[in-house]
Amino acid sequence: MDRAQKTEAVAELNRTFGEVAVVVVTRNLGMTVKQSTDLRNKAREAGASYKVAKNRLAKIAIDGTDYSVLADLLTGPTALSYSTDPVAAAKVVSDFAKTTDKIEIVGGAMGSQLLDADGVKALASLPSLDELRGKIVGLLQAPASKLAAITQAPAAQLARVFNAYAEKDAA
């Protein structure tokens, strides 16, 4: 990597750190290319990204951002997973770490809030933004459907009563 490529990589990482809501730092313990590709694909599907970056360049990129608290975690063979959804990156990495022992969650950050490995796993257990939206819509629709059923029930009962009287009079 020449100086121009390094400068471009640092600028791209710095831009990324300005846009994301969460960054998870993982340690690669001998993952194969296939495993790494699978993790990238799962991250992409969830709206997150997984990137192996040189620690020195990542430290330069996080300098001056909210994620500068991650500097101490960037030692050894690390990779970064990040997303704008506060849960997506943590969930993808945590789920993937359950299937293999080749990746270890070192920690992460939500803005300037440093998370240890347990904090990242706790974050991963939360529902994603889309799941929360679905629950809210369901909660909003439930009272409306119940209200419609309640208001229709008396009218239906009255119609049955009137029908019964009409059949009685006709007989």
PDB file of C-alpha atoms in Angstrom:
ATOM      1  CA  MET A   1       0.000   0.000   0.000  1.00  0.00           C
ATOM      2  CA  ASP A   2       1.514   3.312  -1.018  1.00  0.00           C
ATOM      3  CA  ARG A   3       1.041   6.632   0.765  1.00  0.00           C
ATOM      4  CA  ALA A   4      -1.890   7.764  -1.436  1.00  0.00           C
ATOM      5  CA  GLN A   5      -3.803   4.529  -0.836  1.00  0.00           C
ATOM      6  CA  LYS A   6      -3.194   4.831   2.904  1.00  0.00           C
ATOM      7  CA  THR A   7      -4.428   8.429   2.904  1.00  0.00           C
ATOM      8  CA  GLU A   8      -7.543   7.392   0.991  1.00  0.00           C
ATOM      9  CA  ALA A   9      -8.177   4.456   3.358  1.00  0.00           C
ATOM     10  CA  VAL A  10      -7.854   6.717   6.416  1.00  0.00           C
ATOM     11  CA  ALA A  11     -10.196   9.315   4.896  1.00  0.00           C
ATOM     12  CA  GLU A  12     -12.774   6.629   4.064  1.00  0.00           C
ATOM     13  CA  LEU A  13     -12.609   5.147   7.576  1.00  0.00           C
ATOM     14  CA  ASN A  14     -12.870   8.611   9.106  1.00  0.00           C
ATOM     15  CA  ARG A  15     -15.996   9.340   7.024  1.00  0.00           C
ATOM     16  CA  THR A  16     -17.434   5.995   8.101  1.00  0.00           C
ATOM     17  CA  PHE A  17     -16.841   6.725  11.788  1.00  0.00           C
ATOM     18  CA  GLY A  18     -18.729   9.984  11.352  1.00  0.00           C
ATOM     19  CA  GLU A  19     -21.827   8.222   9.966  1.00  0.00           C
ATOM     20  CA  VAL A  20     -22.212   5.005  11.981  1.00  0.00           C
ATOM     21  CA  ALA A  21     -24.009   4.391  15.270  1.00  0.00           C
ATOM     22  CA  VAL A  22     -21.962   1.419  16.484  1.00  0.00           C
ATOM     23  CA  VAL A  23     -18.516  -0.073  15.859  1.00  0.00           C
ATOM     24  CA  VAL A  24     -17.591  -3.597  16.978  1.00  0.00           C
ATOM     25  CA  VAL A  25     -13.953  -4.684  17.147  1.00  0.00           C
ATOM     26  CA  THR A  26     -13.249  -8.374  16.571  1.00  0.00           C
ATOM     27  CA  ARG A  27     -10.093 -10.426  16.680  1.00  0.00           C
ATOM     28  CA  ASN A  28      -9.458 -12.846  13.836  1.00  0.00           C
ATOM     29  CA  LEU A  29      -8.210 -16.175  15.169  1.00  0.00           C
ATOM     30  CA  GLY A  30      -7.505 -17.865  11.836  1.00  0.00           C
ATOM     31  CA  MET A  31     -10.733 -17.456   9.885  1.00  0.00           C
ATOM     32  CA  THR A  32     -10.703 -18.861   6.390  1.00  0.00           C
ATOM     33  CA  VAL A  33     -11.491 -16.725   3.359  1.00  0.00           C
ATOM     34  CA  LYS A  34     -14.853 -18.506   3.029  1.00  0.00           C
ATOM     35  CA  GLN A  35     -15.769 -17.729   6.637  1.00  0.00           C
ATOM     36  CA  SER A  36     -14.747 -14.107   6.212  1.00  0.00           C
ATOM     37  CA  THR A  37     -16.805 -13.844   3.016  1.00  0.00           C
ATOM     38  CA  ASP A  38     -19.808 -15.430   4.750  1.00  0.00           C
ATOM     39  CA  LEU A  39     -19.525 -12.906   7.573  1.00  0.00           C
ATOM     40  CA  ARG A  40     -19.314 -10.007   5.112  1.00  0.00           C
ATOM     41  CA  ASN A  41     -22.388 -11.273   3.246  1.00  0.00           C
ATOM     42  CA  LYS A  42     -24.398 -11.688   6.462  1.00  0.00           C
ATOM     43  CA  ALA A  43     -23.358  -8.217   7.577  1.00  0.00           C
ATOM     44  CA  ARG A  44     -24.373  -6.720   4.238  1.00  0.00           C
ATOM     45  CA  GLU A  45     -27.791  -8.418   4.426  1.00  0.00           C
ATOM     46  CA  ALA A  46     -28.337  -6.949   7.897  1.00  0.00           C
ATOM     47  CA  GLY A  47     -27.311  -3.437   6.841  1.00  0.00           C
ATOM     48  CA  ALA A  48     -23.877  -3.577   8.449  1.00  0.00           C
ATOM     49  CA  SER A  49     -20.300  -3.799   7.176  1.00  0.00           C
ATOM     50  CA  TYR A  50     -17.310  -5.916   8.158  1.00  0.00           C
ATOM     51  CA  LYS A  51     -13.870  -4.667   7.258  1.00  0.00           C
ATOM     52  CA  VAL A  52     -10.329  -5.705   8.036  1.00  0.00           C
ATOM     53  CA  ALA A  53      -8.261  -2.561   8.464  1.00  0.00           C
ATOM     54  CA  LYS A  54      -4.696  -1.990   9.507  1.00  0.00           C
ATOM     55  CA  ASN A  55      -4.657  -1.018  13.167  1.00  0.00           C
ATOM     56  CA  ARG A  56      -2.321   1.902  12.604  1.00  0.00           C
ATOM     57  CA  LEU A  57      -4.573   3.360   9.883  1.00  0.00           C
ATOM     58  CA  ALA A  58      -7.719   2.729  11.946  1.00  0.00           C
ATOM     59  CA  LYS A  59      -6.169   4.546  14.922  1.00  0.00           C
ATOM     60  CA  ILE A  60      -5.358   7.532  12.720  1.00  0.00           C
ATOM     61  CA  ALA A  61      -8.918   7.476  11.304  1.00  0.00           C
ATOM     62  CA  ILE A  62     -10.635   7.381  14.717  1.00  0.00           C
ATOM     63  CA  ASP A  63      -8.498  10.177  16.112  1.00  0.00           C
ATOM     64  CA  GLY A  64     -10.750  13.183  16.642  1.00  0.00           C
ATOM     65  CA  THR A  65     -14.003  11.210  16.377  1.00  0.00           C
ATOM     66  CA  ASP A  66     -16.338   9.870  19.057  1.00  0.00           C
ATOM     67  CA  TYR A  67     -14.821   6.433  18.492  1.00  0.00           C
ATOM     68  CA  SER A  68     -11.347   7.427  19.701  1.00  0.00           C
ATOM     69  CA  VAL A  69     -12.098   5.291  22.799  1.00  0.00           C
ATOM     70  CA  LEU A  70     -11.474   2.220  20.593  1.00  0.00           C
ATOM     71  CA  ALA A  71      -7.749   2.950  20.180  1.00  0.00           C
ATOM     72  CA  ASP A  72      -6.692   0.566  22.970  1.00  0.00           C
ATOM     73  CA  LEU A  73      -8.695  -2.312  21.439  1.00  0.00           C
ATOM     74  CA  LEU A  74      -6.883  -2.118  18.109  1.00  0.00           C
ATOM     75  CA  THR A  75      -4.015  -4.530  18.737  1.00  0.00           C
ATOM     76  CA  GLY A  76      -3.290  -7.760  16.940  1.00  0.00           C
ATOM     77  CA  PRO A  77      -5.259  -9.126  13.979  1.00  0.00           C
ATOM     78  CA  THR A  78      -8.464  -7.081  14.318  1.00  0.00           C
ATOM     79  CA  ALA A  79     -11.407  -6.236  12.098  1.00  0.00           C
ATOM     80  CA  LEU A  80     -14.174  -3.674  12.398  1.00  0.00           C
ATOM     81  CA  SER A  81     -17.889  -4.206  11.996  1.00  0.00           C
ATOM     82  CA  TYR A  82     -20.106  -1.141  11.896  1.00  0.00           C
ATOM     83  CA  SER A  83     -23.639  -0.053  11.061  1.00  0.00           C
ATOM     84  CA  THR A  84     -25.976   2.906  11.268  1.00  0.00           C
ATOM     85  CA  ASP A  85     -28.495   0.664  13.063  1.00  0.00           C
ATOM     86  CA  PRO A  86     -27.238   0.483  16.663  1.00  0.00           C
ATOM     87  CA  VAL A  87     -27.900  -3.265  16.864  1.00  0.00           C
ATOM     88  CA  ALA A  88     -27.191  -4.733  13.400  1.00  0.00           C
ATOM     89  CA  ALA A  89     -23.383  -4.956  13.534  1.00  0.00           C
ATOM     90  CA  ALA A  90     -23.330  -6.349  17.055  1.00  0.00           C
ATOM     91  CA  LYS A  91     -26.021  -8.920  16.234  1.00  0.00           C
ATOM     92  CA  VAL A  92     -24.289 -10.179  13.072  1.00  0.00           C
ATOM     93  CA  VAL A  93     -20.880 -10.533  14.708  1.00  0.00           C
ATOM     94  CA  SER A  94     -22.307 -12.096  17.872  1.00  0.00           C
ATOM     95  CA  ASP A  95     -24.363 -14.630  15.913  1.00  0.00           C
ATOM     96  CA  PHE A  96     -21.364 -15.492  13.741  1.00  0.00           C
ATOM     97  CA  ALA A  97     -19.098 -15.871  16.787  1.00  0.00           C
ATOM     98  CA  LYS A  98     -21.526 -18.483  18.160  1.00  0.00           C
ATOM     99  CA  THR A  99     -20.963 -20.660  15.074  1.00  0.00           C
ATOM    100  CA  THR A 100     -17.159 -20.601  15.054  1.00  0.00           C
ATOM    101  CA  ASP A 101     -14.259 -20.209  17.459  1.00  0.00           C
ATOM    102  CA  LYS A 102     -12.176 -18.405  14.817  1.00  0.00           C
ATOM    103  CA  ILE A 103     -13.462 -14.960  15.747  1.00  0.00           C
ATOM    104  CA  GLU A 104     -13.502 -13.227  19.117  1.00  0.00           C
ATOM    105  CA  ILE A 105     -15.409 -10.103  20.078  1.00  0.00           C
ATOM    106  CA  VAL A 106     -12.944  -7.711  21.693  1.00  0.00           C
ATOM    107  CA  GLY A 107     -15.311  -4.820  22.362  1.00  0.00           C
ATOM    108  CA  GLY A 108     -16.940  -1.906  20.655  1.00  0.00           C
ATOM    109  CA  ALA A 109     -18.390   1.543  21.010  1.00  0.00           C
ATOM    110  CA  MET A 110     -21.608   3.428  20.539  1.00  0.00           C
ATOM    111  CA  GLY A 111     -20.330   6.913  19.950  1.00  0.00           C
ATOM    112  CA  SER A 112     -18.029   7.768  22.828  1.00  0.00           C
ATOM    113  CA  GLN A 113     -19.473   4.977  25.019  1.00  0.00           C
ATOM    114  CA  LEU A 114     -16.956   2.113  25.179  1.00  0.00           C
ATOM    115  CA  LEU A 115     -18.426  -1.399  25.313  1.00  0.00           C
ATOM    116  CA  ASP A 116     -16.651  -4.531  26.471  1.00  0.00           C
ATOM    117  CA  ALA A 117     -17.333  -7.924  24.872  1.00  0.00           C
ATOM    118  CA  ASP A 118     -20.274  -8.557  27.228  1.00  0.00           C
ATOM    119  CA  GLY A 119     -21.697  -5.131  26.387  1.00  0.00           C
ATOM    120  CA  VAL A 120     -21.573  -5.956  22.674  1.00  0.00           C
ATOM    121  CA  LYS A 121     -23.316  -9.290  23.314  1.00  0.00           C
ATOM    122  CA  ALA A 122     -25.989  -7.521  25.386  1.00  0.00           C
ATOM    123  CA  LEU A 123     -26.465  -5.022  22.566  1.00  0.00           C
ATOM    124  CA  ALA A 124     -26.816  -7.916  20.129  1.00  0.00           C
ATOM    125  CA  SER A 125     -29.643  -9.385  22.193  1.00  0.00           C
ATOM    126  CA  LEU A 126     -31.763  -6.256  21.694  1.00  0.00           C
ATOM    127  CA  PRO A 127     -34.298  -6.203  18.845  1.00  0.00           C
ATOM    128  CA  SER A 128     -33.177  -4.425  15.688  1.00  0.00           C
ATOM    129  CA  LEU A 129     -34.637  -1.134  14.530  1.00  0.00           C
ATOM    130  CA  ASP A 130     -36.878  -2.900  11.977  1.00  0.00           C
ATOM    131  CA  GLU A 131     -38.150  -5.342  14.618  1.00  0.00           C
ATOM    132  CA  LEU A 132     -38.984  -2.431  16.940  1.00  0.00           C
ATOM    133  CA  ARG A 133     -40.829  -0.640  14.145  1.00  0.00           C
ATOM    134  CA  GLY A 134     -42.844  -3.786  13.462  1.00  0.00           C
ATOM    135  CA  LYS A 135     -43.764  -4.111  17.125  1.00  0.00           C
ATOM    136  CA  ILE A 136     -44.854  -0.469  17.298  1.00  0.00           C
ATOM    137  CA  VAL A 137     -47.023  -0.835  14.194  1.00  0.00           C
ATOM    138  CA  GLY A 138     -48.548  -4.002  15.649  1.00  0.00           C
ATOM    139  CA  LEU A 139     -49.288  -2.235  18.916  1.00  0.00           C
ATOM    140  CA  LEU A 140     -50.865   0.687  17.085  1.00  0.00           C
ATOM    141  CA  GLN A 141     -53.010  -1.566  14.890  1.00  0.00           C
ATOM    142  CA  ALA A 142     -54.231  -3.806  17.721  1.00  0.00           C
ATOM    143  CA  PRO A 143     -56.411  -1.174  19.490  1.00  0.00           C
ATOM    144  CA  ALA A 144     -57.896  -0.062  16.172  1.00  0.00           C
ATOM    145  CA  SER A 145     -58.882  -3.601  15.178  1.00  0.00           C
ATOM    146  CA  LYS A 146     -60.282  -4.272  18.657  1.00  0.00           C
ATOM    147  CA  LEU A 147     -62.251  -1.028  18.515  1.00  0.00           C
ATOM    148  CA  ALA A 148     -63.666  -1.970  15.108  1.00  0.00           C
ATOM    149  CA  ALA A 149     -64.680  -5.415  16.397  1.00  0.00           C
ATOM    150  CA  ILE A 150     -66.336  -3.939  19.483  1.00  0.00           C
ATOM    151  CA  THR A 151     -68.289  -1.349  17.518  1.00  0.00           C
ATOM    152  CA  GLN A 152     -69.449  -3.931  14.965  1.00  0.00           C
ATOM    153  CA  ALA A 153     -70.529  -6.522  17.545  1.00  0.00           C
ATOM    154  CA  PRO A 154     -73.617  -4.657  18.909  1.00  0.00           C
ATOM    155  CA  ALA A 155     -74.839  -3.874  15.403  1.00  0.00           C
ATOM    156  CA  ALA A 156     -74.534  -7.533  14.416  1.00  0.00           C
ATOM    157  CA  GLN A 157     -76.383  -8.590  17.580  1.00  0.00           C
ATOM    158  CA  LEU A 158     -79.172  -6.097  16.873  1.00  0.00           C
ATOM    159  CA  ALA A 159     -79.492  -7.370  13.318  1.00  0.00           C
ATOM    160  CA  ARG A 160     -79.817 -10.941  14.587  1.00  0.00           C
ATOM    161  CA  VAL A 161     -82.478  -9.917  17.110  1.00  0.00           C
ATOM    162  CA  PHE A 162     -84.481  -8.025  14.454  1.00  0.00           C
ATOM    163  CA  ASN A 163     -84.161 -11.007  12.100  1.00  0.00           C
ATOM    164  CA  ALA A 164     -85.425 -13.331  14.825  1.00  0.00           C
ATOM    165  CA  TYR A 165     -88.455 -11.107  15.459  1.00  0.00           C
ATOM    166  CA  ALA A 166     -89.140 -10.888  11.722  1.00  0.00           C
ATOM    167  CA  GLU A 167     -89.020 -14.678  11.348  1.00  0.00           C
ATOM    168  CA  LYS A 168     -91.231 -15.055  14.420  1.00  0.00           C
ATOM    169  CA  ASP A 169     -93.828 -12.641  13.029  1.00  0.00           C
ATOM    170  CA  ALA A 170     -93.717 -14.326   9.610  1.00  0.00           C
ATOM    171  CA  ALA A 171     -94.383 -17.748  11.123  1.00  0.00           C
TER     172      ALA A 171
END
